[in-house]
Amino acid sequence: MNNLSKIGFVFGLVVMLASCKSDNAPNYQYFPDMYEPVGYETYGKVSFLPDGMAAMQPAENTIPRGFMPNSIPNDLEGRELARLQPSPLDSLQSEANLATGKELYDIYCAICHGNQGNGQGNLVKREKILGVPSYDDAARNITVGSTYHVIYYGLNSMGSYAGQLNHDERWQVSEYVMKLKEDLTK
Amino acid sequence: MASHYEAPIRKPLVLGDKGYHDVSVDIAAPVERRANKQWWIVFSIALAAFLWGIGCIVYTISTGIGTWGLNKTVGWAWDITNFVWWVGIGHAGTLISAVLLLFRQKWRMAINRSAEAMTIFSVIQAGLFPIIHMGRPWLGYWVLPIPNQFGSLWVNFNSPLLWDVFAISTYLSVSLVFWWTGLLPDFAMIRDRAVKPFQKKIYSLVSFGWTGRAKDWQRFEEVSLVLAGLATPLVLSVHTIVSFDFATSVIPGWHTTIFPPYFVAGAIFSGFAMVQTLLIIMRKVCRLEAYITVQHIELMNIVIMITGSIVGCAYITELFIAWYSGVEYEQYAFLNRATGPYWWSYLLMMSCNVLSPQIMWFKKIRTSIVVSFIISIVVNIGMWFERFVIIVTSLHRDYLPSSWTMFSPTFVDIGIFIGTIGFFFTLFLLYARTFPVIAQAEVKSILKSSGERYKKLRDAGQPLYQINKGANVTSSVTEAESTTDDDTGTEKVSSLLDTLGSFDATKETADDLKKVKGIGPQMEQTLNQIGIFTFAQVSRMTEKEYNLLDEITGSFPGRAQRDDWAGQANRLNNKD
């Protein structure tokens, strides 16, 4: 009995110790030797930079290796110009490009435009936003180049997706959008 | 007593006219006596060194290993040198208590307790170094294969450093159990003699209720033998594993198959030297010359000589193999030892370890206590340098000449080493005051075969003991009642008063002797009858006077000495 109460006492102590952990705060650490980074984390906070952010804007008009800036400007003229732009992707790989394009489309676009591209995405069905056109809208007459331009700069209520998708991905999505348009007009 | 035959060539192991009671009294005396001034002085020095060492350790751990003199090439130096040195010293204790037990060496009885204490205390010192030389000692528990949250990340069992962990911890725990088991009857003896309740309580606790029944003794002997049988391979394997730290490496000068036996021999060598150092002092300080005799010292010197010769052989073997191998790196390693920048440490190691024990071939030298003491210290210096030479000279110049460098220790390296020496002596001094430093039960078991008194009785063809029925009891009572009337009594009284000085009632005033702990009204009366009235008289009592007093009063034999009446009276006298 005496032994049992001792075991109970120790067990109680362990339970009490365990209750010191709080879900609303980071847990206690034992000698956090290399837990905190010495270098700068991408999204880390630093005190000495203007915005307190380690991530700073690159200087204007600089071009990193392996990147080409979009030469078509974001205005009405540019949009017309873009309409004629062909896809630079390898047409022999179109099968794979379309598959990737579908994946990306389902992630970034389908929430508003709908999986079929008919403007009946989830947000539209739930009436969170309105006025999303279908791809087969004759008045709009979208092409692969104009789709790319819209993804790059955004149009009206739609924002730019240049930050989410890279150059190849934008063209892959554009090609997939053209395929959806075909399917709708059929 | 024809039933026992012992070769007449064997010298007595217990000197003097000692019976069982004398053994108990002599061994309990240091525990029951108060510590004297010298003890406190030495203890303070040891404690100061220990505290200094703690400071250095805290500094190292909180600041970093960079406070030591290590560099990128020489990553092990004083830390592992001291570790191996202390482990080596620890080996003698187990060797004495286990191996000599297996070989039925009776002379181990008087030295095994202290040798084992030395083992325990030096393994504790050794155990410090593997922890404090870690870069992150707070993660030291990672060396243990404990199921954990890193996907049950395990240790690699291929490293001799991990084997060290198991070797040292097993060694310490087995030694501790072995030591403590042997202590039970001795603690029980102190418990049964204890007068003060606190001491009684403490020794009752540590003696685990030992009652000394036949069954207990039978099991005790069996356990001792089994533990000795276990400890012997342990003692050989522990230092072997320690030697693997070097022998399994690829460093020229380290990668040698001779290391395991050679390190073990060195361990016994240095361990016995340390036992020698400590016991030569202890026999004097604790007045145990009758038990730790010159013969013990001589036998230990012989072990030192033999193991020293083994170590010497190993040195020569290493040199021969280096030459014979045709490996330039190996050859250079030994050339570097002899003629490199650390030639002085190699010379010290060679002269201290190979040459100095050889003088033990002369009987005059090995039976000389002073020379033994000096040699024992010299050997330990030599063995420290052996480890230093092996570690540092092999590391500071090896394969790539661009990595050649030098090593010099900082004050932290040295301070930690001094600290461990202080810690060792702190523990040993405390031990010497609180533990029965000789295994009285074992000494009593050889008393009748190897005691001088019994040997003489046997030689003279006399019986070893005589029973005189009740003589003691009646005579003591009559003596106590009529001390002064007795003829022999008056003789003793006068000889007692000769040294204590007589009391002149016209000039002096009688003190209240009851203030002395252990003197009651009855005893004060008796003392007054004898003619002892003042503290000054009591304070002059020494062992001889105590015995005289015991003979006169016949009551409470040994009581006066145990309570240290003289010391108490001296203090009381100074207070007035």
PDB file of C-alpha atoms in Angstrom, chain B residues 344-567:
ATOM      1  CA  TRP B 344      60.782  14.937 -22.132  1.00  0.00           C
ATOM      2  CA  SER B 345      57.403  13.318 -21.485  1.00  0.00           C
ATOM      3  CA  TYR B 346      58.568  10.129 -23.163  1.00  0.00           C
ATOM      4  CA  LEU B 347      61.728  10.175 -21.080  1.00  0.00           C
ATOM      5  CA  LEU B 348      59.721  10.762 -17.896  1.00  0.00           C
ATOM      6  CA  MET B 349      57.380   7.919 -18.778  1.00  0.00           C
ATOM      7  CA  MET B 350      60.248   5.548 -19.529  1.00  0.00           C
ATOM      8  CA  SER B 351      62.250   6.380 -16.439  1.00  0.00           C
ATOM      9  CA  CYS B 352      59.283   6.417 -14.060  1.00  0.00           C
ATOM     10  CA  ASN B 353      57.594   3.289 -15.388  1.00  0.00           C
ATOM     11  CA  VAL B 354      60.379   1.055 -16.594  1.00  0.00           C
ATOM     12  CA  LEU B 355      63.359   1.924 -14.460  1.00  0.00           C
ATOM     13  CA  SER B 356      61.896   2.928 -11.107  1.00  0.00           C
ATOM     14  CA  PRO B 357      60.000  -0.314 -10.350  1.00  0.00           C
ATOM     15  CA  GLN B 358      63.111  -2.324 -11.150  1.00  0.00           C
ATOM     16  CA  ILE B 359      64.778  -1.199  -7.940  1.00  0.00           C
ATOM     17  CA  MET B 360      62.162  -3.300  -6.153  1.00  0.00           C
ATOM     18  CA  TRP B 361      64.318  -6.303  -6.915  1.00  0.00           C
ATOM     19  CA  PHE B 362      66.343  -5.280  -3.870  1.00  0.00           C
ATOM     20  CA  LYS B 363      64.700  -6.494  -0.696  1.00  0.00           C
ATOM     21  CA  LYS B 364      66.109  -3.613   1.277  1.00  0.00           C
ATOM     22  CA  ILE B 365      64.343  -1.179  -1.000  1.00  0.00           C
ATOM     23  CA  ARG B 366      61.025  -2.943  -1.322  1.00  0.00           C
ATOM     24  CA  THR B 367      60.719  -3.288   2.447  1.00  0.00           C
ATOM     25  CA  SER B 368      61.537   0.365   2.991  1.00  0.00           C
ATOM     26  CA  ILE B 369      58.410   2.360   3.616  1.00  0.00           C
ATOM     27  CA  VAL B 370      59.918   5.679   2.610  1.00  0.00           C
ATOM     28  CA  VAL B 371      61.260   4.401  -0.695  1.00  0.00           C
ATOM     29  CA  SER B 372      58.003   2.573  -1.415  1.00  0.00           C
ATOM     30  CA  PHE B 373      56.108   5.785  -0.820  1.00  0.00           C
ATOM     31  CA  ILE B 374      58.340   7.764  -3.143  1.00  0.00           C
ATOM     32  CA  ILE B 375      58.276   5.090  -5.840  1.00  0.00           C
ATOM     33  CA  SER B 376      54.495   4.824  -5.619  1.00  0.00           C
ATOM     34  CA  ILE B 377      54.179   8.507  -6.389  1.00  0.00           C
ATOM     35  CA  VAL B 378      56.809   8.334  -9.109  1.00  0.00           C
ATOM     36  CA  VAL B 379      54.918   5.471 -10.739  1.00  0.00           C
ATOM     37  CA  ASN B 380      51.704   7.444 -10.851  1.00  0.00           C
ATOM     38  CA  ILE B 381      53.472  10.399 -12.394  1.00  0.00           C
ATOM     39  CA  GLY B 382      54.981   8.030 -14.936  1.00  0.00           C
ATOM     40  CA  MET B 383      51.655   6.431 -15.707  1.00  0.00           C
ATOM     41  CA  TRP B 384      50.055   9.818 -16.207  1.00  0.00           C
ATOM     42  CA  PHE B 385      52.752  10.589 -18.719  1.00  0.00           C
ATOM     43  CA  GLU B 386      52.282   7.221 -20.390  1.00  0.00           C
ATOM     44  CA  ARG B 387      48.699   8.168 -21.253  1.00  0.00           C
ATOM     45  CA  PHE B 388      49.758  11.680 -22.195  1.00  0.00           C
ATOM     46  CA  VAL B 389      52.497  10.387 -24.478  1.00  0.00           C
ATOM     47  CA  ILE B 390      50.230   7.853 -26.162  1.00  0.00           C
ATOM     48  CA  ILE B 391      47.474  10.371 -26.743  1.00  0.00           C
ATOM     49  CA  VAL B 392      49.265  13.591 -27.548  1.00  0.00           C
ATOM     50  CA  THR B 393      52.411  12.475 -29.341  1.00  0.00           C
ATOM     51  CA  SER B 394      50.378  10.217 -31.637  1.00  0.00           C
ATOM     52  CA  LEU B 395      47.912  12.961 -32.457  1.00  0.00           C
ATOM     53  CA  HIS B 396      50.082  16.013 -32.853  1.00  0.00           C
ATOM     54  CA  ARG B 397      52.108  14.467 -35.679  1.00  0.00           C
ATOM     55  CA  ASP B 398      50.448  11.909 -37.894  1.00  0.00           C
ATOM     56  CA  TYR B 399      49.764  11.349 -41.576  1.00  0.00           C
ATOM     57  CA  LEU B 400      49.653  14.840 -43.033  1.00  0.00           C
ATOM     58  CA  PRO B 401      52.598  17.056 -42.139  1.00  0.00           C
ATOM     59  CA  SER B 402      50.385  20.049 -42.874  1.00  0.00           C
ATOM     60  CA  SER B 403      48.321  19.037 -39.834  1.00  0.00           C
ATOM     61  CA  TRP B 404      51.254  18.821 -37.459  1.00  0.00           C
ATOM     62  CA  THR B 405      50.901  20.983 -34.444  1.00  0.00           C
ATOM     63  CA  MET B 406      51.675  21.283 -30.753  1.00  0.00           C
ATOM     64  CA  PHE B 407      49.578  20.962 -27.645  1.00  0.00           C
ATOM     65  CA  SER B 408      49.803  22.946 -24.463  1.00  0.00           C
ATOM     66  CA  PRO B 409      47.199  22.861 -21.707  1.00  0.00           C
ATOM     67  CA  THR B 410      45.466  25.900 -20.300  1.00  0.00           C
ATOM     68  CA  PHE B 411      44.800  26.579 -16.649  1.00  0.00           C
ATOM     69  CA  VAL B 412      41.332  25.084 -17.101  1.00  0.00           C
ATOM     70  CA  ASP B 413      42.767  21.748 -18.226  1.00  0.00           C
ATOM     71  CA  ILE B 414      45.036  21.733 -15.235  1.00  0.00           C
ATOM     72  CA  GLY B 415      42.410  23.099 -12.868  1.00  0.00           C
ATOM     73  CA  ILE B 416      39.974  20.318 -13.676  1.00  0.00           C
ATOM     74  CA  PHE B 417      42.650  17.707 -13.092  1.00  0.00           C
ATOM     75  CA  ILE B 418      43.531  19.284  -9.766  1.00  0.00           C
ATOM     76  CA  GLY B 419      39.834  19.413  -9.007  1.00  0.00           C
ATOM     77  CA  THR B 420      39.460  15.682  -9.531  1.00  0.00           C
ATOM     78  CA  ILE B 421      42.430  15.036  -7.281  1.00  0.00           C
ATOM     79  CA  GLY B 422      40.783  17.242  -4.681  1.00  0.00           C
ATOM     80  CA  PHE B 423      37.463  15.473  -5.124  1.00  0.00           C
ATOM     81  CA  PHE B 424      39.169  12.103  -4.796  1.00  0.00           C
ATOM     82  CA  PHE B 425      40.856  13.057  -1.568  1.00  0.00           C
ATOM     83  CA  THR B 426      37.729  14.730  -0.233  1.00  0.00           C
ATOM     84  CA  LEU B 427      35.879  11.475  -0.686  1.00  0.00           C
ATOM     85  CA  PHE B 428      38.745   9.384   0.605  1.00  0.00           C
ATOM     86  CA  LEU B 429      39.238  11.519   3.697  1.00  0.00           C
ATOM     87  CA  LEU B 430      35.542  11.391   4.492  1.00  0.00           C
ATOM     88  CA  TYR B 431      35.632   7.652   3.942  1.00  0.00           C
ATOM     89  CA  ALA B 432      38.591   7.229   6.271  1.00  0.00           C
ATOM     90  CA  ARG B 433      36.662   8.915   9.052  1.00  0.00           C
ATOM     91  CA  THR B 434      33.313   7.230   8.663  1.00  0.00           C
ATOM     92  CA  PHE B 435      33.943   3.797   7.200  1.00  0.00           C
ATOM     93  CA  PRO B 436      35.726   0.870   8.768  1.00  0.00           C
ATOM     94  CA  VAL B 437      38.882   1.163   6.690  1.00  0.00           C
ATOM     95  CA  ILE B 438      39.834  -2.462   7.202  1.00  0.00           C
ATOM     96  CA  ALA B 439      37.469  -5.346   6.692  1.00  0.00           C
ATOM     97  CA  GLN B 440      37.415  -6.448  10.312  1.00  0.00           C
ATOM     98  CA  ALA B 441      35.317  -9.506   9.586  1.00  0.00           C
ATOM     99  CA  GLU B 442      37.894 -10.725   7.116  1.00  0.00           C
ATOM    100  CA  VAL B 443      40.853  -9.863   9.301  1.00  0.00           C
ATOM    101  CA  LYS B 444      39.217 -11.769  12.133  1.00  0.00           C
ATOM    102  CA  SER B 445      38.864 -14.757   9.839  1.00  0.00           C
ATOM    103  CA  ILE B 446      42.626 -14.932   9.353  1.00  0.00           C
ATOM    104  CA  LEU B 447      43.559 -13.834  12.841  1.00  0.00           C
ATOM    105  CA  LYS B 448      44.023 -17.299  14.253  1.00  0.00           C
ATOM    106  CA  SER B 449      45.872 -18.607  11.237  1.00  0.00           C
ATOM    107  CA  SER B 450      48.015 -15.575  10.516  1.00  0.00           C
ATOM    108  CA  GLY B 451      47.968 -13.471  13.670  1.00  0.00           C
ATOM    109  CA  GLU B 452      51.310 -13.100  15.393  1.00  0.00           C
ATOM    110  CA  ARG B 453      49.891 -13.977  18.793  1.00  0.00           C
ATOM    111  CA  TYR B 454      48.336 -17.208  17.612  1.00  0.00           C
ATOM    112  CA  LYS B 455      51.339 -18.137  15.535  1.00  0.00           C
ATOM    113  CA  LYS B 456      53.494 -17.832  18.628  1.00  0.00           C
ATOM    114  CA  LEU B 457      51.061 -19.859  20.679  1.00  0.00           C
ATOM    115  CA  ARG B 458      51.050 -22.530  17.992  1.00  0.00           C
ATOM    116  CA  ASP B 459      54.810 -22.535  17.783  1.00  0.00           C
ATOM    117  CA  ALA B 460      54.989 -22.916  21.531  1.00  0.00           C
ATOM    118  CA  GLY B 461      52.487 -25.763  21.370  1.00  0.00           C
ATOM    119  CA  GLN B 462      50.018 -23.933  23.579  1.00  0.00           C
ATOM    120  CA  PRO B 463      46.237 -23.833  23.098  1.00  0.00           C
ATOM    121  CA  LEU B 464      44.989 -20.786  21.246  1.00  0.00           C
ATOM    122  CA  TYR B 465      42.504 -19.790  23.922  1.00  0.00           C
ATOM    123  CA  GLN B 466      41.634 -20.523  27.506  1.00  0.00           C
ATOM    124  CA  ILE B 467      38.282 -20.316  29.160  1.00  0.00           C
ATOM    125  CA  ASN B 468      38.336 -18.840  32.628  1.00  0.00           C
ATOM    126  CA  LYS B 469      34.797 -19.017  33.841  1.00  0.00           C
ATOM    127  CA  GLY B 470      33.369 -15.780  35.188  1.00  0.00           C
ATOM    128  CA  ALA B 471      36.791 -14.585  36.260  1.00  0.00           C
ATOM    129  CA  ASN B 472      36.470 -11.321  34.417  1.00  0.00           C
ATOM    130  CA  VAL B 473      33.088 -10.428  35.788  1.00  0.00           C
ATOM    131  CA  THR B 474      33.843 -10.981  39.458  1.00  0.00           C
ATOM    132  CA  SER B 475      37.276  -9.459  39.383  1.00  0.00           C
ATOM    133  CA  SER B 476      36.044  -6.322  37.691  1.00  0.00           C
ATOM    134  CA  VAL B 477      33.327  -5.864  40.243  1.00  0.00           C
ATOM    135  CA  THR B 478      35.663  -6.309  43.187  1.00  0.00           C
ATOM    136  CA  GLU B 479      38.234  -4.098  41.549  1.00  0.00           C
ATOM    137  CA  ALA B 480      35.744  -1.362  41.041  1.00  0.00           C
ATOM    138  CA  GLU B 481      34.676  -1.482  44.646  1.00  0.00           C
ATOM    139  CA  SER B 482      38.061  -1.666  46.217  1.00  0.00           C
ATOM    140  CA  THR B 483      40.418  -0.071  43.822  1.00  0.00           C
ATOM    141  CA  THR B 484      42.726   1.582  46.278  1.00  0.00           C
ATOM    142  CA  ASP B 485      42.963  -1.345  48.670  1.00  0.00           C
ATOM    143  CA  ASP B 486      44.273  -3.644  46.011  1.00  0.00           C
ATOM    144  CA  ASP B 487      48.046  -4.034  45.891  1.00  0.00           C
ATOM    145  CA  THR B 488      48.344  -4.141  42.137  1.00  0.00           C
ATOM    146  CA  GLY B 489      45.657  -1.483  42.027  1.00  0.00           C
ATOM    147  CA  THR B 490      47.720   0.997  44.018  1.00  0.00           C
ATOM    148  CA  GLU B 491      50.668   0.290  41.835  1.00  0.00           C
ATOM    149  CA  LYS B 492      48.659   1.097  38.748  1.00  0.00           C
ATOM    150  CA  VAL B 493      47.153   4.162  40.336  1.00  0.00           C
ATOM    151  CA  SER B 494      50.538   5.549  41.197  1.00  0.00           C
ATOM    152  CA  SER B 495      51.859   4.919  37.713  1.00  0.00           C
ATOM    153  CA  LEU B 496      48.730   6.540  36.315  1.00  0.00           C
ATOM    154  CA  LEU B 497      49.132   9.591  38.519  1.00  0.00           C
ATOM    155  CA  ASP B 498      52.801   9.796  37.567  1.00  0.00           C
ATOM    156  CA  THR B 499      51.895  10.854  34.082  1.00  0.00           C
ATOM    157  CA  LEU B 500      48.680  12.677  34.848  1.00  0.00           C
ATOM    158  CA  GLY B 501      50.105  14.622  37.768  1.00  0.00           C
ATOM    159  CA  SER B 502      48.668  14.546  41.253  1.00  0.00           C
ATOM    160  CA  PHE B 503      46.044  16.867  42.618  1.00  0.00           C
ATOM    161  CA  ASP B 504      47.034  19.243  45.385  1.00  0.00           C
ATOM    162  CA  ALA B 505      43.872  20.242  47.203  1.00  0.00           C
ATOM    163  CA  THR B 506      45.550  23.208  48.893  1.00  0.00           C
ATOM    164  CA  LYS B 507      46.489  24.991  45.662  1.00  0.00           C
ATOM    165  CA  GLU B 508      43.987  23.764  43.067  1.00  0.00           C
ATOM    166  CA  THR B 509      40.256  23.487  42.917  1.00  0.00           C
ATOM    167  CA  ALA B 510      38.558  20.335  41.686  1.00  0.00           C
ATOM    168  CA  ASP B 511      36.754  20.599  38.358  1.00  0.00           C
ATOM    169  CA  ASP B 512      33.318  19.254  37.638  1.00  0.00           C
ATOM    170  CA  LEU B 513      34.431  16.167  35.719  1.00  0.00           C
ATOM    171  CA  LYS B 514      30.808  15.347  34.897  1.00  0.00           C
ATOM    172  CA  LYS B 515      31.033  17.980  32.165  1.00  0.00           C
ATOM    173  CA  VAL B 516      33.068  15.507  30.174  1.00  0.00           C
ATOM    174  CA  LYS B 517      30.734  13.439  28.079  1.00  0.00           C
ATOM    175  CA  GLY B 518      30.928   9.859  29.258  1.00  0.00           C
ATOM    176  CA  ILE B 519      31.738  10.658  32.867  1.00  0.00           C
ATOM    177  CA  GLY B 520      28.754  10.282  35.118  1.00  0.00           C
ATOM    178  CA  PRO B 521      28.491  10.858  38.860  1.00  0.00           C
ATOM    179  CA  GLN B 522      29.587   7.279  39.496  1.00  0.00           C
ATOM    180  CA  MET B 523      32.642   7.550  37.302  1.00  0.00           C
ATOM    181  CA  GLU B 524      33.543  10.950  38.756  1.00  0.00           C
ATOM    182  CA  GLN B 525      33.538   9.400  42.188  1.00  0.00           C
ATOM    183  CA  THR B 526      35.781   6.605  40.996  1.00  0.00           C
ATOM    184  CA  LEU B 527      38.150   9.072  39.380  1.00  0.00           C
ATOM    185  CA  ASN B 528      38.245  11.179  42.526  1.00  0.00           C
ATOM    186  CA  GLN B 529      39.069   8.044  44.491  1.00  0.00           C
ATOM    187  CA  ILE B 530      42.012   7.423  42.199  1.00  0.00           C
ATOM    188  CA  GLY B 531      43.101  11.004  42.640  1.00  0.00           C
ATOM    189  CA  ILE B 532      41.924  12.590  39.426  1.00  0.00           C
ATOM    190  CA  PHE B 533      40.099  15.849  40.089  1.00  0.00           C
ATOM    191  CA  THR B 534      40.928  18.304  37.285  1.00  0.00           C
ATOM    192  CA  PHE B 535      40.450  18.599  33.557  1.00  0.00           C
ATOM    193  CA  ALA B 536      44.180  19.157  33.249  1.00  0.00           C
ATOM    194  CA  GLN B 537      44.798  15.693  34.622  1.00  0.00           C
ATOM    195  CA  VAL B 538      42.253  14.073  32.341  1.00  0.00           C
ATOM    196  CA  SER B 539      43.579  15.928  29.309  1.00  0.00           C
ATOM    197  CA  ARG B 540      46.972  14.288  29.753  1.00  0.00           C
ATOM    198  CA  MET B 541      45.541  10.842  29.211  1.00  0.00           C
ATOM    199  CA  THR B 542      46.774   8.886  26.220  1.00  0.00           C
ATOM    200  CA  GLU B 543      46.144   5.370  25.108  1.00  0.00           C
ATOM    201  CA  LYS B 544      48.380   3.934  27.815  1.00  0.00           C
ATOM    202  CA  GLU B 545      46.568   5.817  30.539  1.00  0.00           C
ATOM    203  CA  TYR B 546      43.200   4.831  29.181  1.00  0.00           C
ATOM    204  CA  ASN B 547      44.195   1.218  29.381  1.00  0.00           C
ATOM    205  CA  LEU B 548      45.506   1.665  32.905  1.00  0.00           C
ATOM    206  CA  LEU B 549      42.291   3.334  33.901  1.00  0.00           C
ATOM    207  CA  ASP B 550      40.274   0.552  32.366  1.00  0.00           C
ATOM    208  CA  GLU B 551      42.282  -1.951  34.325  1.00  0.00           C
ATOM    209  CA  ILE B 552      41.776  -0.047  37.568  1.00  0.00           C
ATOM    210  CA  THR B 553      38.069   0.605  37.245  1.00  0.00           C
ATOM    211  CA  GLY B 554      37.244  -2.521  35.325  1.00  0.00           C
ATOM    212  CA  SER B 555      34.039  -0.966  34.040  1.00  0.00           C
ATOM    213  CA  PHE B 556      33.224   0.213  30.546  1.00  0.00           C
ATOM    214  CA  PRO B 557      36.493  -0.842  28.938  1.00  0.00           C
ATOM    215  CA  GLY B 558      37.478   1.408  26.061  1.00  0.00           C
ATOM    216  CA  ARG B 559      34.807   3.927  26.949  1.00  0.00           C
ATOM    217  CA  ALA B 560      37.198   6.683  27.894  1.00  0.00           C
ATOM    218  CA  GLN B 561      39.125   6.354  24.692  1.00  0.00           C
ATOM    219  CA  ARG B 562      36.032   6.177  22.557  1.00  0.00           C
ATOM    220  CA  ASP B 563      34.566   9.311  24.035  1.00  0.00           C
ATOM    221  CA  ASP B 564      37.969  10.984  23.831  1.00  0.00           C
ATOM    222  CA  TRP B 565      37.991  12.193  27.407  1.00  0.00           C
ATOM    223  CA  ALA B 566      41.391  13.757  27.013  1.00  0.00           C
ATOM    224  CA  GLY B 567      40.309  15.855  24.059  1.00  0.00           C
TER     225      GLY B 567
END
